[in-house]
Amino acid sequence: MKSQPVNEKRYALIRLEDVGPGGSYRTLEDLGKLRAIFTYLKEENVPFQVAVIPRWKNIQPDGTWYNKGIDDSQPDDYMVKYIHLLKDAERCGAVLGMHGYTHQYGETRSEDNNQDSGIGFEFNVKNAPETDTPAFAWERFTKSLAAFKRAGLRPGFWESPHYHHLREQEKVFQSLIGVIYQADVEARAQKGVFFDEGENHYGRKTLGSVFIPTPLDYINEENTVEKVIDKLPTLEGLASMFFHPFLEFPYLHEVKDTQGNPEKREGIPVYMYKGEDSPLHRLVSGFRTRGFQWVSLDRVVPFSPAHRIDLPVGTKASALLFGDVRGVGHADVVVCAKNGVLVIPGVYQWPRNRPQEAAQVWLKHSFLPDEKMFLMDINNDKKQDLVTYNRKMGEVRVFYSNGMNFHAPVSFGKLPSGLDFLQPFKQNGRTDLIGVNNGEEVIIAKKEGMRFRTIATHLRIPSASIMFVGDLNGDRFDEVIACSPMEKTIFVYPNDGGQIRLLPSCLWFSRAERERQVMIGDTNGDGKAEMILYHPEEGSWAIHQIDTRFRFSSHPVVFGPWARGRRTAFTADFDGNGKWDLVSYDETNHALDLALSFQLPSES
């Protein structure tokens, strides 16, 4: 099995384990200690993940049940503060995940205490055959997901309690979410990240999923901090582990004010570390001393395999457009046919196999063979409209969107005929058009009322180039990007406040990148577009950030293999989080597959 590139990097991952609204974290004092741990990791620039148990159940010493969850219909003061603490962690970059629903099973006391959260198994439980079924896995997952949704939290992964479930149940989890934060049942992900490229079939079909193991296990009496650190020099694979936060509690002390009273912040007692000798301190420094970099889950897996959209039979890749035509804050799929336009509205949140809405006829209209179509918000109402350009006649027409269909066409005058790569061009909040005339000359068409006025730029791009636009430096002015397949070069023409430079910065393809499809999009939400290179044969995606001098960053973000084969790639923001997602279209099977981006903005 070929090693994933990310496994060969000196990346370190840490997941805080079994964090639920009970057990070691059942009091406000416990939450204060947990917050101190979150704060320490943030101040040390250590990204972290949290395995959240949504509902905590256990039998108390007096025989009564403790039963609290983030999905309580009337959460008490403690639960409100617990949820707020998780939201704060999320805002600071922590990736939260579903660690089962209750991390236990049973309504009566058992000899092994399986009825208690954090201790018990939830799937494939001894003497409980009802916990072995795919239906049970689906039920517990959906309860966990509903709890996250009720609390306003977003799960980034699934992890079964004690990594214990059956293969048929694992298939259910793969069908519901794209990232499984544990090794798979078939042991293909023992040392490093493993991409399962196959289709998932529980419910609607989806494509692929990712397993992330924890080969360094967790800290305990037999696997001490020192033993874990000693494994690093000879480690093969990903330096990934999990850690129980309560191990830090003895190293914390309560902060008191000048009157000797416990200090509180947001109603939770304030705790601080007594020193720098705790297990977590030793782990953080020990990994760094040995040359490992603490990273977030989204650095290891920047995209999560997600939904599949089935398109009408015979749909060509050239007929697809993506944009927010309904004004809902995220892209929908627009299919342009000879005699009309279909829109497939969607909700692209977990679970990934949710039912697909039916395609809606938004426009019945006969288009001419020479008409090219694109989406653009002409009237600034936050709904993208359909724009057509007749390459033969130069005529421009706009079909306004009202959020439910496209209106009859309105003429917007004429542009020069024969323009190529005509597309929206953004400059400081204004959107005009840009295109290529006579194969080389770049022109801008400024919108003035009900027409476009053509302006020469004096910029000529290499012949036979493909032109893209995108804001590469975050100044709200799109750059012009020309990709020359013949020269295997990307030319970037910076936009200095509305003045496009005539001399480009040049980015050269490596030999391995020359067969890749090129896209431009802001995949991490930092306001700067990245260059996405997709290799269909390998199913690999490389996301290159561009530095302030318009050069490739030295270390691209890599994803895959996912969506391998004869496919066409696109990018758009399908879930409305401001981060552009990966889109791959299999024309033969008319299947459009998505991988959603949850990346954090880069530190540069």
XYZ file of C-alpha atoms in Angstrom:
604
model
C 0.000 0.000 0.000
C 1.434 3.355 -1.056
C 2.201 5.723 1.830
C 0.318 9.018 1.881
C 2.589 12.083 1.568
C 1.240 13.503 4.833
C 2.449 10.403 6.697
C 6.024 11.170 5.685
C 5.964 14.669 7.174
C 6.893 15.284 10.790
C 3.368 16.204 11.782
C 1.999 15.594 15.278
C -1.689 15.329 16.186
C -3.260 15.329 19.637
C -6.874 14.580 20.486
C -8.316 15.308 23.931
C -10.296 12.194 24.766
C -13.625 11.408 26.469
C -14.652 15.017 27.077
C -18.282 14.831 28.141
C -20.725 16.637 30.447
C -20.051 14.323 33.373
C -17.448 12.096 34.958
C -14.187 13.997 35.393
C -15.819 17.145 33.993
C -19.146 17.225 35.856
C -18.583 20.351 38.000
C -17.872 23.990 37.202
C -14.488 23.547 38.882
C -13.733 20.736 36.437
C -14.713 22.998 33.543
C -12.336 25.646 34.879
C -9.517 23.113 34.806
C -10.478 21.995 31.307
C -10.486 25.619 30.145
C -6.977 26.085 31.573
C -5.803 23.159 29.425
C -7.455 24.607 26.314
C -5.848 27.974 27.075
C -2.399 26.457 27.515
C -2.587 24.652 24.176
C -3.794 27.801 22.434
C -1.004 29.919 23.941
C 1.547 27.301 22.889
C 0.136 27.280 19.327
C -0.725 23.604 19.624
C -3.816 22.831 17.522
C -5.967 20.188 19.171
C -8.983 17.999 18.607
C -11.676 17.148 21.158
C -13.545 13.827 21.214
C -16.898 14.890 22.664
C -19.310 12.475 24.340
C -22.650 14.259 23.737
C -24.605 12.590 26.549
C -23.191 11.331 29.837
C -24.900 8.547 31.784
C -23.693 6.707 34.855
C -25.032 5.140 38.024
C -24.090 7.249 41.048
C -23.011 5.854 44.445
C -26.558 6.256 45.786
C -27.911 4.123 42.942
C -29.561 6.965 41.016
C -28.734 7.828 37.424
C -26.700 10.832 36.327
C -27.962 11.698 32.830
C -27.027 14.957 31.101
C -26.432 15.854 27.476
C -25.735 18.747 25.176
C -29.123 17.931 23.649
C -31.057 18.513 26.888
C -34.308 20.305 26.107
C -33.811 22.604 29.106
C -30.064 22.743 29.795
C -29.114 23.799 33.311
C -26.475 26.406 34.171
C -23.679 23.845 34.091
C -24.677 22.565 30.637
C -24.909 26.077 29.204
C -21.363 26.770 30.396
C -20.083 23.398 29.157
C -21.446 24.062 25.662
C -20.066 27.610 25.736
C -16.623 26.243 26.616
C -16.713 23.896 23.619
C -17.810 26.750 21.362
C -14.901 28.853 22.607
C -12.525 26.002 21.792
C -14.074 25.710 18.335
C -13.659 29.454 17.723
C -9.994 29.124 18.662
C -9.490 26.439 16.021
C -10.177 23.203 17.889
C -11.786 20.459 15.814
C -14.615 18.742 17.680
C -15.741 15.219 16.930
C -18.506 12.803 17.864
C -17.225 10.131 20.257
C -20.268 7.906 20.092
C -23.471 9.213 21.648
C -23.251 8.019 25.263
C -20.033 5.924 25.228
C -21.948 3.224 27.139
C -24.810 0.783 26.810
C -27.261 -0.589 29.331
C -29.926 0.616 31.731
C -28.900 -1.550 34.691
C -25.625 -2.107 36.515
C -23.345 -4.729 34.977
C -20.240 -6.423 36.358
C -17.969 -4.524 33.954
C -19.785 -1.188 34.510
C -20.635 -0.976 30.814
C -23.619 1.162 31.813
C -21.303 4.079 32.687
C -20.198 6.631 30.075
C -16.489 6.757 29.364
C -16.047 3.196 30.614
C -18.600 1.282 28.602
C -18.675 0.071 25.025
C -21.460 1.344 22.780
C -21.229 -1.002 19.783
C -20.831 -4.772 19.545
C -21.457 -4.976 23.290
C -21.075 -8.364 24.973
C -24.424 -10.148 25.444
C -26.247 -7.334 23.623
C -26.684 -8.481 19.990
C -28.932 -5.505 19.252
C -25.781 -3.335 19.366
C -24.231 -5.275 16.457
C -26.467 -4.024 13.659
C -25.997 -1.285 11.065
C -29.380 0.104 12.117
C -28.119 0.574 15.682
C -24.992 2.335 14.375
C -27.169 4.666 12.305
C -29.425 5.405 15.300
C -26.549 6.303 17.642
C -24.758 8.387 15.014
C -27.870 10.382 14.185
C -28.560 11.006 17.885
C -25.001 12.245 18.339
C -25.250 14.456 15.265
C -28.605 15.868 16.400
C -27.079 16.666 19.792
C -24.227 18.592 18.162
C -26.703 20.472 16.005
C -28.930 21.379 18.957
C -25.908 22.715 20.837
C -24.706 24.713 17.820
C -21.504 22.683 17.428
C -20.008 21.333 14.198
C -18.513 17.832 14.217
C -15.424 17.274 12.108
C -15.043 13.532 12.658
C -16.476 10.358 14.138
C -14.748 8.076 16.658
C -16.359 4.957 18.106
C -15.937 4.373 21.851
C -12.837 2.250 22.457
C -12.425 2.086 18.641
C -14.889 -0.798 18.813
C -17.485 -1.551 16.155
C -18.136 -4.122 13.443
C -17.180 -3.674 9.791
C -20.810 -3.390 8.668
C -21.302 -0.623 11.235
C -18.144 1.088 10.037
C -19.650 1.240 6.559
C -22.578 3.146 8.062
C -20.270 5.696 9.686
C -18.391 6.133 6.404
C -21.688 6.805 4.659
C -22.634 9.486 7.182
C -19.392 11.465 7.610
C -16.160 11.636 5.628
C -13.502 11.443 8.377
C -13.171 8.552 10.846
C -10.581 9.406 13.521
C -9.351 5.882 14.268
C -7.859 2.925 12.444
C -10.283 0.961 10.303
C -11.511 -2.531 11.150
C -9.513 -4.036 8.281
C -6.291 -2.515 9.677
C -5.343 -0.533 6.577
C -4.742 2.604 8.657
C -2.523 1.345 11.454
C 0.402 3.744 11.007
C -0.891 6.651 8.966
C -3.739 8.311 7.098
C -5.630 5.969 4.795
C -8.009 7.056 2.030
C -10.704 4.498 1.307
C -11.502 5.385 -2.305
C -14.539 3.158 -2.682
C -18.183 4.128 -2.787
C -20.303 4.126 0.359
C -23.736 2.554 -0.032
C -25.689 3.056 3.215
C -28.518 5.298 2.089
C -27.492 7.353 -0.936
C -24.157 6.626 -2.575
C -21.171 8.779 -1.672
C -17.510 8.598 -2.618
C -14.580 7.867 -0.349
C -13.693 8.407 3.289
C -10.569 8.951 5.364
C -9.243 7.065 8.397
C -6.789 8.724 10.791
C -5.181 6.395 13.345
C -3.436 7.138 16.645
C -0.366 4.868 16.459
C 1.196 6.453 19.567
C -1.862 5.431 21.606
C -2.390 7.381 24.865
C -0.578 8.209 28.100
C -0.954 5.628 30.860
C 1.211 3.786 33.381
C 2.666 1.518 30.705
C 2.866 4.124 27.941
C 4.417 7.075 29.751
C 5.266 10.465 28.274
C 8.926 9.518 28.140
C 8.220 6.230 26.364
C 6.073 7.991 23.758
C 8.774 10.578 23.089
C 11.412 7.846 22.836
C 9.412 6.268 19.985
C 9.608 9.389 17.825
C 13.093 8.971 16.271
C 12.142 5.626 14.711
C 8.453 6.319 14.126
C 7.140 5.297 10.711
C 3.917 7.091 9.918
C 1.875 9.785 11.607
C 2.788 11.001 15.128
C -0.806 10.870 16.293
C -2.100 10.180 19.809
C -4.922 10.930 22.225
C -4.745 12.302 25.753
C -7.117 12.383 28.726
C -7.252 15.981 30.040
C -7.978 14.945 33.641
C -4.342 13.811 33.893
C -3.470 17.521 34.077
C -5.768 18.333 36.994
C -3.190 17.688 39.778
C -0.873 20.225 38.109
C -3.428 23.061 38.263
C -4.338 25.421 41.074
C -7.314 27.667 41.666
C -6.724 31.402 41.183
C -7.947 33.662 43.994
C -8.458 37.409 44.134
C -6.847 39.804 46.601
C -9.557 38.971 49.153
C -8.805 35.266 48.953
C -11.996 34.438 47.084
C -12.002 32.116 44.062
C -11.706 34.132 40.867
C -14.293 33.442 38.179
C -14.563 34.230 34.495
C -17.892 33.809 32.711
C -19.172 32.047 35.815
C -16.454 29.365 35.802
C -13.620 29.226 38.384
C -10.233 30.238 37.001
C -7.364 27.747 37.172
C -3.712 28.047 36.202
C -0.756 25.704 35.957
C 1.528 25.477 38.988
C 4.574 24.907 36.795
C 5.729 23.383 33.522
C 6.206 19.745 34.500
C 2.768 18.338 33.678
C 2.413 15.409 31.252
C 1.009 17.727 28.584
C 3.852 20.233 29.001
C 6.383 17.433 28.611
C 4.612 16.078 25.530
C 4.397 19.462 23.808
C 8.057 20.324 24.371
C 9.299 16.780 23.777
C 7.706 16.509 20.338
C 9.042 19.908 19.316
C 12.536 19.147 20.565
C 12.564 16.122 18.266
C 11.545 18.180 15.266
C 7.814 17.462 15.094
C 5.238 20.125 14.285
C 1.896 20.143 16.084
C -0.835 20.559 13.483
C -4.593 20.548 13.265
C -6.610 17.692 11.838
C -7.461 19.889 8.857
C -3.768 20.166 7.984
C -3.566 16.388 7.751
C -6.941 16.028 6.004
C -7.840 19.480 4.596
C -11.084 18.313 2.992
C -13.720 15.861 4.110
C -15.283 13.572 1.480
C -18.925 14.515 1.499
C -22.044 14.419 -0.662
C -22.811 13.022 -4.089
C -25.218 14.791 -6.429
C -26.761 12.715 -9.202
C -27.183 14.764 -12.372
C -29.478 14.079 -15.330
C -28.212 11.362 -17.642
C -26.095 12.805 -20.429
C -25.067 15.982 -18.572
C -21.747 17.239 -19.915
C -19.155 18.882 -17.690
C -19.347 21.942 -19.941
C -23.032 22.351 -18.994
C -22.320 22.847 -15.277
C -22.308 26.117 -13.373
C -22.046 26.622 -9.606
C -23.315 29.642 -7.725
C -25.696 31.046 -5.140
C -28.708 31.572 -7.384
C -31.203 31.274 -4.498
C -29.540 33.795 -2.185
C -29.069 31.206 0.569
C -25.370 31.816 1.195
C -23.918 28.823 -0.616
C -23.580 27.421 -4.114
C -26.147 25.266 -5.858
C -25.722 23.196 -9.007
C -26.960 24.797 -12.227
C -27.311 22.589 -15.311
C -27.543 24.416 -18.630
C -29.194 22.482 -21.442
C -30.074 23.426 -25.003
C -33.702 24.141 -24.138
C -33.520 25.373 -20.570
C -31.827 25.511 -17.192
C -32.176 23.208 -14.191
C -31.205 24.071 -10.618
C -30.516 21.352 -8.057
C -30.880 22.951 -4.613
C -29.043 21.283 -1.792
C -28.145 21.267 1.899
C -24.538 20.180 2.281
C -24.224 19.432 5.981
C -23.833 16.086 7.759
C -25.067 13.457 7.267
C -23.514 13.220 3.851
C -26.060 10.722 2.522
C -29.118 12.923 3.078
C -31.821 12.685 0.369
C -31.202 14.813 -2.704
C -33.772 17.409 -3.639
C -35.326 17.073 -7.075
C -33.970 19.166 -9.925
C -36.100 22.252 -10.557
C -36.789 23.776 -13.952
C -35.775 27.409 -13.552
C -35.927 28.428 -17.182
C -37.417 27.144 -20.415
C -35.511 28.778 -23.231
C -33.832 27.728 -26.466
C -30.173 28.733 -26.446
C -28.118 29.177 -29.595
C -24.997 27.031 -30.108
C -22.766 30.133 -29.933
C -24.125 31.291 -26.562
C -21.809 30.873 -23.590
C -23.234 31.041 -20.065
C -21.937 32.077 -16.660
C -23.312 33.308 -13.330
C -22.967 36.840 -11.982
C -24.925 38.976 -9.506
C -25.864 41.783 -11.890
C -28.237 43.719 -9.596
C -26.399 43.198 -6.275
C -29.291 41.380 -4.583
C -27.042 38.521 -3.346
C -28.536 36.147 -5.923
C -26.442 35.230 -8.918
C -28.095 35.759 -12.273
C -27.623 33.854 -15.519
C -25.659 35.770 -18.158
C -25.276 34.665 -21.773
C -22.789 35.898 -24.360
C -23.131 35.126 -28.056
C -19.577 34.672 -29.369
C -20.719 35.084 -32.960
C -22.866 38.215 -32.563
C -21.406 39.680 -29.349
C -24.838 40.023 -27.729
C -25.096 39.928 -23.921
C -28.330 38.961 -22.171
C -29.198 38.664 -18.494
C -31.765 36.303 -16.970
C -32.384 37.715 -13.491
C -32.870 35.308 -10.586
C -35.702 35.836 -8.111
C -34.537 32.939 -5.936
C -37.017 30.499 -7.476
C -36.457 30.828 -11.225
C -34.783 32.915 -13.909
C -36.809 35.683 -15.568
C -37.079 36.311 -19.301
C -33.892 37.738 -20.836
C -32.950 41.413 -20.689
C -30.550 42.804 -23.284
C -27.271 44.257 -22.010
C -25.962 45.449 -25.355
C -23.027 44.047 -27.248
C -19.390 43.180 -26.678
C -16.799 42.401 -29.337
C -17.533 39.040 -30.915
C -15.233 36.064 -30.466
C -14.271 36.699 -26.834
C -12.893 33.741 -24.908
C -12.919 33.045 -21.160
C -15.498 35.776 -20.467
C -16.113 35.794 -16.702
C -16.825 38.056 -13.698
C -13.911 40.221 -12.558
C -13.985 41.714 -9.043
C -12.279 44.942 -8.078
C -12.830 46.473 -4.631
C -16.458 45.392 -4.304
C -17.349 46.071 -7.932
C -17.908 43.232 -10.391
C -17.322 43.717 -14.105
C -16.417 41.312 -16.904
C -13.060 40.280 -18.290
C -12.253 38.264 -21.388
C -9.675 37.555 -24.071
C -9.973 39.046 -27.561
C -8.239 37.541 -30.580
C -6.668 34.829 -28.436
C -4.257 37.136 -26.570
C -5.620 40.620 -25.808
C -7.247 40.988 -22.379
C -10.180 43.400 -22.190
C -12.389 44.545 -19.312
C -16.085 45.278 -19.798
C -17.399 47.682 -17.149
C -21.086 47.562 -16.312
C -22.753 50.909 -16.925
C -26.492 50.747 -16.460
C -27.952 48.213 -18.888
C -24.817 47.660 -20.929
C -21.110 46.925 -20.702
C -18.425 49.327 -21.897
C -15.219 47.744 -23.180
C -11.876 49.029 -21.884
C -8.503 48.003 -23.254
C -5.927 46.823 -20.715
C -2.937 46.641 -23.108
C -2.291 43.243 -21.552
C -1.544 40.335 -23.847
C -1.323 36.816 -22.499
C 0.537 33.964 -24.216
C -1.399 32.479 -27.114
C -3.376 29.296 -26.425
C -3.419 30.118 -22.699
C -6.375 29.482 -20.420
C -7.313 32.559 -18.392
C -8.487 32.548 -14.779
C -9.021 35.348 -12.281
C -8.767 35.411 -8.499
C -7.699 37.606 -5.598
C -4.380 36.019 -4.690
C -3.203 38.568 -2.109
C -6.438 39.489 -0.333
C -6.608 43.141 -1.435
C -10.095 42.698 -3.016
C -8.707 43.130 -6.545
C -8.654 40.046 -8.773
C -5.396 39.118 -10.424
C -5.260 37.802 -13.989
C -3.839 34.291 -14.242
C -2.894 32.664 -17.539
C -2.078 28.976 -17.711
C -0.046 28.029 -20.753
C -0.261 24.273 -21.402
C 2.332 24.572 -24.165
C 4.906 26.321 -21.991
C 3.887 24.475 -18.796
C 3.894 27.814 -17.031
C 1.410 29.864 -15.022
C 1.647 33.621 -15.534
C 0.261 35.849 -12.767
C -0.485 39.470 -13.664
C -0.920 41.368 -10.356
C -3.703 43.921 -10.019
C -2.409 47.071 -8.310
C -5.607 48.753 -7.186
C -7.264 48.518 -10.586
C -4.123 48.702 -12.711
C -3.103 45.302 -14.086
C 0.637 44.892 -14.442
C 1.843 43.991 -17.905
C 4.865 42.033 -16.658
C 3.851 38.761 -14.987
C 5.227 36.688 -12.181
C 5.904 33.196 -13.494
C 5.099 29.923 -11.765
C 6.549 26.827 -13.376
C 4.919 23.427 -13.262
C 7.033 20.574 -12.020
C 7.145 17.545 -14.271
C 4.632 15.770 -12.018
C 2.180 18.696 -12.215
C 1.990 19.151 -15.971
C -1.006 16.890 -16.496
C -3.096 18.510 -13.801
C -6.313 20.488 -14.075
C -6.010 24.021 -12.683
C -8.571 25.874 -10.549
C -8.543 29.058 -8.478
C -10.440 29.362 -5.189
C -10.137 30.390 -1.539
C -10.185 26.995 0.168
C -9.241 28.155 3.679
C -11.362 31.296 3.995
C -8.519 33.774 4.497
C -9.629 36.030 1.634
C -6.760 34.911 -0.602
C -7.393 32.526 -3.467
C -5.197 29.464 -3.812
C -4.173 27.547 -6.900
C -5.626 24.031 -6.962
C -3.953 21.388 -9.116
C -5.896 18.158 -9.657
C -4.378 15.030 -11.180
C -7.312 12.819 -12.285
C -5.244 9.702 -12.875
C -3.830 9.793 -9.336
C -6.845 11.358 -7.626
C -4.485 13.833 -5.967
C -5.210 17.475 -5.176
C -2.452 19.979 -4.377
C -3.480 23.367 -3.002
C -0.762 25.966 -3.504
C -0.841 29.205 -1.584
C 0.716 32.180 -3.334
C 3.077 34.418 -1.356
C 3.243 38.224 -1.431
C 5.652 38.086 -4.376
C 3.209 35.883 -6.285
C 5.259 32.714 -6.006
C 4.199 29.210 -5.004
C 4.454 28.506 -1.290
C 7.048 25.856 -0.554
C 4.675 23.303 0.993
C 1.330 22.789 -0.741
C -1.613 21.298 1.110
C -2.171 17.814 -0.322
C -5.393 15.801 -0.362
C -6.170 12.363 -1.729
C -6.290 9.984 -3.415
C -9.937 10.877 -3.851
C -12.053 10.980 -7.033
C -9.593 9.144 -9.238
C -10.339 8.558 -12.922
C -11.692 10.376 -15.954
C -13.202 13.303 -14.151
C -13.477 17.077 -14.387
C -12.691 19.238 -11.367
C -14.394 22.408 -10.147
C -14.393 24.447 -6.951
C -17.157 26.380 -5.151
C -18.409 27.002 -1.609
C -21.216 24.473 -1.121
C -21.769 24.709 2.634
C -21.522 28.490 3.018
C -18.579 28.573 5.447
C -16.557 30.901 3.218
C -14.182 28.113 2.194
C -14.261 26.754 -1.331
C -14.803 23.030 -1.638
C -13.548 20.458 -4.125
C -15.927 19.212 -6.801
C -15.286 16.255 -9.104
C -17.603 15.234 -11.930
C -17.781 11.746 -13.398
C -19.477 12.389 -16.731
C -19.911 8.697 -17.554
C -21.926 8.002 -14.407
C -23.309 11.583 -14.197
C -22.136 11.734 -10.559
C -20.932 14.964 -8.943
C -18.883 14.344 -5.788
C -18.003 16.945 -3.150
C -15.233 17.193 -0.573
C -15.927 19.981 1.917
C -13.212 22.274 3.244
C -12.956 22.938 6.974
C -9.410 24.327 6.845
C -8.214 27.057 9.153
C -6.729 30.175 7.537
C -2.989 29.953 6.996
C -0.667 31.572 9.523
C 1.207 33.537 6.873
